[in-house]
Short mmCIF file of C-alpha atoms and ligand atoms in Angstrom, two decimals:
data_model
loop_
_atom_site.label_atom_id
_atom_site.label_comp_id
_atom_site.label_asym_id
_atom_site.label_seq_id
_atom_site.Cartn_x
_atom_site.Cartn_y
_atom_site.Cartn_z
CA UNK A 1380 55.64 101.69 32.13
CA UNK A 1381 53.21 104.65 31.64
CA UNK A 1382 53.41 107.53 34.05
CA UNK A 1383 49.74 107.59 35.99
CA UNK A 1384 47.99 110.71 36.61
CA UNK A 1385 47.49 111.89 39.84
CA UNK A 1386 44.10 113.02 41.21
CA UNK A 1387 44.03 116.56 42.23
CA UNK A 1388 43.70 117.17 45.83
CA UNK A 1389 40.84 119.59 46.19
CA UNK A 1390 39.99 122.16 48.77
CA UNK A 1391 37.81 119.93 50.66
CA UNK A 1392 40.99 117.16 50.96
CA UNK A 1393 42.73 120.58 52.57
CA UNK A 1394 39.85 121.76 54.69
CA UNK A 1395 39.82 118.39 56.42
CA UNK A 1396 43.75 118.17 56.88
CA UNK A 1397 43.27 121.92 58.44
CA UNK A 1398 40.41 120.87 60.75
CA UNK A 1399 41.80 117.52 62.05
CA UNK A 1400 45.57 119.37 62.40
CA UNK A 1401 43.33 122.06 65.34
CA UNK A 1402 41.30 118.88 66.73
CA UNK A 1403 45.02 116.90 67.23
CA UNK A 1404 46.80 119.95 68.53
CA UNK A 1405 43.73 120.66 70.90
CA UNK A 1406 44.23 116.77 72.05
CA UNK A 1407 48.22 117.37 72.34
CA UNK A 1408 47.41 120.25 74.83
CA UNK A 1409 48.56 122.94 72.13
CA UNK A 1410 46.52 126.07 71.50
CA UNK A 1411 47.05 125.72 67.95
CA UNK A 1412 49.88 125.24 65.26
CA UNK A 1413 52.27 127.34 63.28
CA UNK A 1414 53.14 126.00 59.97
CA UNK A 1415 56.01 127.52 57.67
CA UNK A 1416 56.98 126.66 53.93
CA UNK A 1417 58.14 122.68 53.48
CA UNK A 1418 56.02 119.99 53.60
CA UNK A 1419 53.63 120.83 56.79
CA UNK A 1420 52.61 124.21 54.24
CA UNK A 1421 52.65 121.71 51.13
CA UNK A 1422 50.24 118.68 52.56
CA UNK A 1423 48.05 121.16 54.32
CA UNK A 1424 47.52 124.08 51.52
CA UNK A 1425 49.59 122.81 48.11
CA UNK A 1426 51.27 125.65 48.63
CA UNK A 1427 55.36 125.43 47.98
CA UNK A 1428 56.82 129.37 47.70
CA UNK A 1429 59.24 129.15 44.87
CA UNK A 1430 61.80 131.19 46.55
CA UNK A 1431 62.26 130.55 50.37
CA UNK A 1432 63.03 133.61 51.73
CA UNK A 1433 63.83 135.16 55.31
CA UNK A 1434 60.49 136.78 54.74
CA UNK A 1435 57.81 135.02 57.32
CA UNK A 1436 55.23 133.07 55.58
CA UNK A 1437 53.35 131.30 58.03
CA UNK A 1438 50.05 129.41 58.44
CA UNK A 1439 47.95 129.65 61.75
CA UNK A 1440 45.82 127.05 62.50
CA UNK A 1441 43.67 127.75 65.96
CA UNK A 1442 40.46 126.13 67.32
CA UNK A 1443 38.66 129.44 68.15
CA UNK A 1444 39.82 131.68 64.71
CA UNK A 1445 39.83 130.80 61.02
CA UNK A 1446 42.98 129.06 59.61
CA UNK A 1447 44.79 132.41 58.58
CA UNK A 1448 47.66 132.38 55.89
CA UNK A 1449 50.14 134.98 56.29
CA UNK A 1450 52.06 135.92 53.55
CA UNK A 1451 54.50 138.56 51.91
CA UNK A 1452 52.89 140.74 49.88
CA UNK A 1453 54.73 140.20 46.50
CA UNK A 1454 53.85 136.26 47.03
CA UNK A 1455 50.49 136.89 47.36
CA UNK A 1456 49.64 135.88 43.88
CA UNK A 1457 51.59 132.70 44.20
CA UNK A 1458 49.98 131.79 47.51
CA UNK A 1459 46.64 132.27 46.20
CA UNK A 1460 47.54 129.84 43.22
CA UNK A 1461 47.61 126.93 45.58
CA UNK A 1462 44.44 125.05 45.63
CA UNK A 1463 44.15 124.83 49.49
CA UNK A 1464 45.13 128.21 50.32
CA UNK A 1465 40.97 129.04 49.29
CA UNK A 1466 40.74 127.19 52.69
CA UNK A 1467 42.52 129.87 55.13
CA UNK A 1468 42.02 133.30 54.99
CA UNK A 1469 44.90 135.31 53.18
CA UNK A 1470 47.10 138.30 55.05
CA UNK A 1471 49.62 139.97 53.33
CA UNK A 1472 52.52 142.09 54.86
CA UNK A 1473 54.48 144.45 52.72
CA UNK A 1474 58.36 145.01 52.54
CA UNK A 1475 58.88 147.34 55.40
CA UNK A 1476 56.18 146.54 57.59
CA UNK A 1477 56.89 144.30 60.71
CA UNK A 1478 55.25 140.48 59.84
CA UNK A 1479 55.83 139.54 64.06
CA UNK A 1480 53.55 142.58 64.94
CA UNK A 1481 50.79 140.63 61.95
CA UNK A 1482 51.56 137.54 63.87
CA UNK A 1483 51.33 138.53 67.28
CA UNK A 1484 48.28 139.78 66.37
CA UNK A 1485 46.74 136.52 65.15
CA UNK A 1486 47.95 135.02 68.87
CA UNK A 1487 47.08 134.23 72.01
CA UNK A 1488 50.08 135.82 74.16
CA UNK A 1489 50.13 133.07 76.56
CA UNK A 1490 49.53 130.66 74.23
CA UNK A 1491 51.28 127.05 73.29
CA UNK A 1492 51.80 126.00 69.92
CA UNK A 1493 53.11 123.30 67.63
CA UNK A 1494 55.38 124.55 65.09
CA UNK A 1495 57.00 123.27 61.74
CA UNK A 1496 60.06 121.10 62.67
CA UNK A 1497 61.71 123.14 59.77
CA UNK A 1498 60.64 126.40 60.94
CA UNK A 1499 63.24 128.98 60.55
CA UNK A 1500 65.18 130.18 63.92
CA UNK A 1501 64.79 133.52 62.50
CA UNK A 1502 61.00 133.12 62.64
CA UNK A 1503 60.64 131.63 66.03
CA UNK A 1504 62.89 133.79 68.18
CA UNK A 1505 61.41 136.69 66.58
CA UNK A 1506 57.72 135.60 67.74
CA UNK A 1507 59.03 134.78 70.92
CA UNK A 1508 60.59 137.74 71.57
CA UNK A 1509 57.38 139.67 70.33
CA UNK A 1510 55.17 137.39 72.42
CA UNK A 1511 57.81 136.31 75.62
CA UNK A 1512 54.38 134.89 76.90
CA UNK A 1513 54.05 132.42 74.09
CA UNK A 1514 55.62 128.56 74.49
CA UNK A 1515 56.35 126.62 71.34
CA UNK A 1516 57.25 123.16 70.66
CA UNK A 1517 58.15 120.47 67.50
CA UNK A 1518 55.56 119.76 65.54
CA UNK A 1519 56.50 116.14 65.04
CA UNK A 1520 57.57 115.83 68.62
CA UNK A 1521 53.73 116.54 69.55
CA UNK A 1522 52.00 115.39 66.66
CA UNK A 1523 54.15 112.67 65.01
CA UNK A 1524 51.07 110.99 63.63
CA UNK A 1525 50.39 114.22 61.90
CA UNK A 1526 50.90 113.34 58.38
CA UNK A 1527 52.24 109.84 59.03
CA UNK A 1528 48.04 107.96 58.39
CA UNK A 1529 47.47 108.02 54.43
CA UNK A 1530 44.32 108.13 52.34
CA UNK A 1531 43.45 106.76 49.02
CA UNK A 1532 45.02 109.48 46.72
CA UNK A 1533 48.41 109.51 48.64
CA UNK A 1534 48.60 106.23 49.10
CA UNK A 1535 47.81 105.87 44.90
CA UNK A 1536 50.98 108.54 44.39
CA UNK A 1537 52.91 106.24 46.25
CA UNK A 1538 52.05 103.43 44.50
CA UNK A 1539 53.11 104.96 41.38
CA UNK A 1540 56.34 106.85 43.10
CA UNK A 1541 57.04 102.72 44.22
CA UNK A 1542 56.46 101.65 40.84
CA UNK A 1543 58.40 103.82 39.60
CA UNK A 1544 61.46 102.57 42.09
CA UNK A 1545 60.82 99.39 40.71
CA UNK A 1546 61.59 100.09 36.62
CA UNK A 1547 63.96 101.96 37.59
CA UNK A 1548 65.98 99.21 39.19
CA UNK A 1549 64.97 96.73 36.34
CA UNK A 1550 66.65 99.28 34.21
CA UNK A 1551 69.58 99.52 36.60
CA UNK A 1552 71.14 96.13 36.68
CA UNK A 1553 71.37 96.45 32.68
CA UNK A 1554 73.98 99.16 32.40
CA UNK A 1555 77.59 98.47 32.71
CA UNK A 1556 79.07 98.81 36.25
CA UNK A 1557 82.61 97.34 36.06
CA UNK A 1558 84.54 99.76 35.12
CA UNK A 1559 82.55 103.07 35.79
CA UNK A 1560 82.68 105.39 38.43
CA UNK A 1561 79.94 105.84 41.21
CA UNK A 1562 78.46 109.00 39.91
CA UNK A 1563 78.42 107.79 36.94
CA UNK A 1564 75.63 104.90 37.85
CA UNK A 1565 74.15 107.60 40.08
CA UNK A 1566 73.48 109.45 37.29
CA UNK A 1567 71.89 106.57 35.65
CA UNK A 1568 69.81 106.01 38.08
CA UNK A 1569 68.53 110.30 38.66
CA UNK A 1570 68.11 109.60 34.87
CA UNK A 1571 65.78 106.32 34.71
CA UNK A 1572 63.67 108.23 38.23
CA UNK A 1573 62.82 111.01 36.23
CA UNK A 1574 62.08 108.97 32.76
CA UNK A 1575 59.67 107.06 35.20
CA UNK A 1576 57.72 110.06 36.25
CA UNK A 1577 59.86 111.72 39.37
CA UNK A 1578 59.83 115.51 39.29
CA UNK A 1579 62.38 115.93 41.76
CA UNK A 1580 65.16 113.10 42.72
CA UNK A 1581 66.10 113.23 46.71
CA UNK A 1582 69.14 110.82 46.53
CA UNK A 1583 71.00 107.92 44.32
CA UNK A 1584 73.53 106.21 46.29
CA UNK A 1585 76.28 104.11 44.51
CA UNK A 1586 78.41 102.37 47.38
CA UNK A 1587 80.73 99.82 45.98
CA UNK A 1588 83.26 97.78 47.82
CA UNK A 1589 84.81 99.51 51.08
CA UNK A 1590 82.32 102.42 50.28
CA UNK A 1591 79.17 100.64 50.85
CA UNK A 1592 80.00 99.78 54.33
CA UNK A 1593 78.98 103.49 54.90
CA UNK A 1594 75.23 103.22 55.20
CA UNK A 1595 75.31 107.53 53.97
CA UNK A 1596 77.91 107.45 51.37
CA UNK A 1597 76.35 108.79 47.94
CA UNK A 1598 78.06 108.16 45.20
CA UNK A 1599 82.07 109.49 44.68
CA UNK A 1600 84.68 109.07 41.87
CA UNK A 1601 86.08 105.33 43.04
CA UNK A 1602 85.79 103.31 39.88
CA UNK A 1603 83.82 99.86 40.53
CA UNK A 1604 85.62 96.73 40.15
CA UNK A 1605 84.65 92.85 39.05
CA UNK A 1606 83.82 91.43 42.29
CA UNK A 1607 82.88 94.27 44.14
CA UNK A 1608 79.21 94.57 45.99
CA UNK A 1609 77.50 97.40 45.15
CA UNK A 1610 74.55 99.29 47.42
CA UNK A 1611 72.11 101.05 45.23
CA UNK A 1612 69.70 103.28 47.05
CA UNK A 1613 67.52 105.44 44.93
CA UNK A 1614 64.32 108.04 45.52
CA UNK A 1615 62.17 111.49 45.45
CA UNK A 1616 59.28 112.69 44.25
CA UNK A 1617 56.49 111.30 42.23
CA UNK A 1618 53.20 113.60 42.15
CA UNK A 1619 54.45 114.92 45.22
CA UNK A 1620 54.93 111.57 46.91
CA UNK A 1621 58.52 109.69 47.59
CA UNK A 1622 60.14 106.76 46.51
CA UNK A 1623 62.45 105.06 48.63
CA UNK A 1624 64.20 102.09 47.48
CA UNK A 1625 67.32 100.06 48.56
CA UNK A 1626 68.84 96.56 46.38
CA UNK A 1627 72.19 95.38 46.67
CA UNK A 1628 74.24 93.66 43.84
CA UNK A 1629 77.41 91.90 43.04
CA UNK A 1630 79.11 92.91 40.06
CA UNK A 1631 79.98 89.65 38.88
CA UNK A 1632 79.67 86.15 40.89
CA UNK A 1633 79.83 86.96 44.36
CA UNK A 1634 82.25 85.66 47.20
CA UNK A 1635 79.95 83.44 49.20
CA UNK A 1636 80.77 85.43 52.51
CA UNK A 1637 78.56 88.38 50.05
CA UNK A 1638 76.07 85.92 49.26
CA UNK A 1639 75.80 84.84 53.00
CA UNK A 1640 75.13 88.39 54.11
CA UNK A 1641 73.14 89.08 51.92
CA UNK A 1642 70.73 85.89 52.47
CA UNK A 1643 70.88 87.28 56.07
CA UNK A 1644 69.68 90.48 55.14
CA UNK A 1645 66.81 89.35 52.69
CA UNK A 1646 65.55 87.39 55.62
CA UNK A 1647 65.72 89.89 57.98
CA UNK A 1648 63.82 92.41 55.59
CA UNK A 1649 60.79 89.69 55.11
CA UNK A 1650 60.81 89.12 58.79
CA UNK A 1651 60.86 92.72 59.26
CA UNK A 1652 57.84 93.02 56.81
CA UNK A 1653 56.20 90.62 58.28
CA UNK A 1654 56.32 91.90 61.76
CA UNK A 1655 53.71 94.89 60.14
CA UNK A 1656 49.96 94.59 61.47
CA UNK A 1657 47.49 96.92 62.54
CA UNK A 1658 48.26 97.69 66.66
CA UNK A 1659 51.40 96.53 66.77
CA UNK A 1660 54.49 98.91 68.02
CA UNK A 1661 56.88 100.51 65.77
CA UNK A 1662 59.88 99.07 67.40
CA UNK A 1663 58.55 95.49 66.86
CA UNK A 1664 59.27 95.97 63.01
CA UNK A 1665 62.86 96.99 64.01
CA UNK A 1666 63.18 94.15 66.77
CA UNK A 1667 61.93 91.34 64.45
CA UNK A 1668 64.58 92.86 61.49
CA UNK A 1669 67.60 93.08 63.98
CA UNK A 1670 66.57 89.44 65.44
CA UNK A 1671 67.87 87.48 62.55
CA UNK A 1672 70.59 89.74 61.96
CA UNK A 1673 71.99 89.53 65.21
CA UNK A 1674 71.22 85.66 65.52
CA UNK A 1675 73.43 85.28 62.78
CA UNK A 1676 76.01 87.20 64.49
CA UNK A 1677 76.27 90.41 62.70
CA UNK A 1678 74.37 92.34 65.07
CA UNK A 1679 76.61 95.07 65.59
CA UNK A 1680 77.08 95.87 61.82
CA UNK A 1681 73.76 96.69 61.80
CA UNK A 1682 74.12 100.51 62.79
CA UNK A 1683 70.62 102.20 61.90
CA UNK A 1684 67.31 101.91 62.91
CA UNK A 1685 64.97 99.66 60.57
CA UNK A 1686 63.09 101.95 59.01
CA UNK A 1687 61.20 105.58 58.78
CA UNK A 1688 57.49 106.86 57.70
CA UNK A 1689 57.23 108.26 53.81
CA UNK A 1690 54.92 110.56 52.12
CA UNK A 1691 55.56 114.45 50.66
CA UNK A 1692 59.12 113.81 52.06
CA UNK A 1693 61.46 110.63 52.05
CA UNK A 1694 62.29 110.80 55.77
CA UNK A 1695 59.54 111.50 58.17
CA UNK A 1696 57.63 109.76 61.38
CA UNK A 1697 57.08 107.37 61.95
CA UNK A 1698 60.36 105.77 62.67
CA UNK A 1699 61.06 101.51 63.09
CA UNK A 1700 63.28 101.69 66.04
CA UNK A 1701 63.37 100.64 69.37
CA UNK A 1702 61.59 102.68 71.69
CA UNK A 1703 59.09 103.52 69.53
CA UNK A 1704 55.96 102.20 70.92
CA UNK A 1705 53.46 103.91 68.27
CA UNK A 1706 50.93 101.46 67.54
CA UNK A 1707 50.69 100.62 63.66
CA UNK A 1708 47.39 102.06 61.84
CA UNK A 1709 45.93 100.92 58.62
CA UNK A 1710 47.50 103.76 55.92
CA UNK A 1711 50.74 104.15 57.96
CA UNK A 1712 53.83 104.03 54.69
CA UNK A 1713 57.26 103.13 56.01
CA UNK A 1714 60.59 101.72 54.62
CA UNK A 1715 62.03 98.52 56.12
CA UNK A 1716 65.79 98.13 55.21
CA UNK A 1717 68.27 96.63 57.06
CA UNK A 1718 71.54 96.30 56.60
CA UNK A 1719 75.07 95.04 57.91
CA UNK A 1720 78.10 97.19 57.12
CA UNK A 1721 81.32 95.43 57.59
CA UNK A 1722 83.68 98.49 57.97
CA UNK A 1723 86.41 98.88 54.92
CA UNK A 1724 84.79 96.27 52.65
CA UNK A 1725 81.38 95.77 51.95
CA UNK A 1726 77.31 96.67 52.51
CA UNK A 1727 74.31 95.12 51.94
CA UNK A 1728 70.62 96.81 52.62
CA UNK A 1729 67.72 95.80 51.45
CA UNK A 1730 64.83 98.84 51.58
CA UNK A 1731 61.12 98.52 50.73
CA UNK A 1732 58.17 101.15 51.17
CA UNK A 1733 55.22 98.99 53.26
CA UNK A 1734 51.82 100.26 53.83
CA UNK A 1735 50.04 99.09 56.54
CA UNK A 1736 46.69 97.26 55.60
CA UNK A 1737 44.11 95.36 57.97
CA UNK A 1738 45.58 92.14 56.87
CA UNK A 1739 49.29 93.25 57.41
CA UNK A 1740 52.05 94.66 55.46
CA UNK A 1741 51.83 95.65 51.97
CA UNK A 1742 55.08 96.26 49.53
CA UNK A 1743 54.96 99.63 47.72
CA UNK A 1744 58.15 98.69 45.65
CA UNK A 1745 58.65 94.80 45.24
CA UNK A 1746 61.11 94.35 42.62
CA UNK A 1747 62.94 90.78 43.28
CA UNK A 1748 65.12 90.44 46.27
CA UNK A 1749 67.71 88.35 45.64
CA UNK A 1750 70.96 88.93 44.68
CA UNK A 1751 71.45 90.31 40.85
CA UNK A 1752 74.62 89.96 39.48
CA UNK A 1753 75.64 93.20 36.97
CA UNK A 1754 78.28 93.05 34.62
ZN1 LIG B 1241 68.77 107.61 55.36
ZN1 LIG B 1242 66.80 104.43 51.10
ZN1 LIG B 1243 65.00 104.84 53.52
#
């Protein structure tokens, strides 16, 4: 497969983002949002500071003040580098000057703002202790949507991050497994993402035998076996945008108590897929995933929720589980991937990235479903 090219954002993509984060946080009842380096700063400016430091970088978006980017001095070159950074106004502080007193500056001191879920403690009891006035809560707590409704050029990237997923495991079930440790498939797989086009690689889980009953294990030094099942789940970061992708295979013919679980997950997956339309909760994609799992009896082996949003990271709102009643929006990108994990033996999940489109639920990765048996 060739690699596509990704469309620039431009500053206009990052204006917008900027404008509709101040009209959200206005509807959320915040005075305005505080967004430090990860992937608030990255989808809002571009702008990813090579070295994250206990310095405060921090972007203020406010309804009545223009989006201000504060910054070390020394990064100021490298902030300015990032296309969307043209759409704040720049502040540098220099080693030795206090960056709270520039911050409590740019707020209100009884004011209530949204801030980065991966904000630095550092950052945030400083500000509060320069401000005690000021309240602060998660971003994603009141904003989950945030990031979580796609356009055209993210939804292309992951397209191509899915497509990606999709060679890769093609590629996969032609190496050699019997006989080869985990890491050694894991690295077969980092190797095949980032011949495919992924800059960075998030995670390659190899869980053979007992090990894939673990639905976190990553991939360790047991050596895989003829007749073990084996839980490959592979992704990161395409032009920015993530892959997320889980198959299971037998190396060699499976036992048919594998092949039975594993028919019950496929079905649950599609049923799960199908549950996606415009309006409907998030926790009815979980509910119609865990039905058929847990009407075939293996309802308590099935120990996560269903699924969870994708974009500039792999894990993100908004989440498939129950108790989610977010209503599903045309753009939305989410995995669905159960599983059943029957402690000391063996896993199966089954993971796709789905968009949501007016006519339902699209795949983003579709490589075949059914069980592949490796050598
Ligand atoms: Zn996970
Ligand atoms: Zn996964
Ligand atoms: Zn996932």
């Amino acid at each position: 497969m060739t690699v596509p090219t990704a469309v620039p954002f431009t500053l206009e993509d990052y204006a917008a983002r900027m404008a509709r984060v101040v009209t959200d946080a206005r509807a959320a009842g915040l005075d305005g949002v505080l967004v430090t380096p990860g992937p608030d700063l990255v989808w809002l400016t571009g702008y990813r500071p090579t070295a994250l430091t206990e310095r405060l970088t921090m972007l203020f978006l406010q309804e009545d003040r223009e989006p201000t980017l504060l910054v070390p001095t020394l990064e100021r070159p490298d902030a300015e580098g990032a296309v969307g950074s043209a759409a704040a106004t720049l502040v540098d502080w220099p080693d030795g000057a206090d960056p709270y007193a520039a911050a409590s500056a740019l707020l209100r001191p009884d004011g209530r703002y949204g801030v980065s879920d991966n904000a630095w403690a550092l950052h945030l009891l400083s500000l509060q202790t320069a401000l005690p006035g000021t309240a602060y809560d998660s971003l994603t707590r009141r904003l989950p949507m945030l990031r979580a409704v796609k356009d055209d050029n993210e939804l292309a990237r992951l397209a191509a991050a899915g497509a990606a997923a999709d060679a890769t495991y093609e590629e996969i079930v032609t190496v050699r497994f019997a006989g080869r440790r985990e890491t050694d498939v894991a690295g077969d797989l980092a190797d095949l993402l980032r011949g495919f086009g992924h800059e960075q690689v998030d995670f390659t889980v190899v869980g053979s035998g007992p090990n894939g009953a673990n639905p976190h294990h990553e991939a360790g030094d047991r050596t895989i076996e003829v007749g073990d099942c084996v839980v490959l789940d592979f992704g990161g970061l395409l032009a920015g945008y993530g892959s997320d992708t889980s198959r299971t295979v037998s190396v060699g013919e499976p036992s048919a108590e594998v092949s039975e679980v594993h028919e019950v997950v496929r079905l649950a997956q599609q049923a799960g897929v199908e549950a996606v339309r415009p309006g409907v909760a998030c926790q009815e994609v979980d509910r119609a995933a865990r039905r058929v799992i847990t009407d075939a009896g293996y309802g308590e082996q099935f120990l996560h929720r269903t699924g969870h949003g994708i974009g500039v990271t792999t894990h993100e709102p908004p989440y498939m589980i129950e108790g989610e009643e977010l209503p599903l929006v045309p753009g939305m990108c989410f995995s669905v991937e159960p599983g059943v994990y029957l402690a000391g033996r063996f896993g199966v999940r089954i993971e796709d990235i789905v968009t949501v489109t007016q006519d339902g639920g699209r795949r983003l990765n579709d490589s075949p479903r059914d069980l592949r048996v490796v050598g």
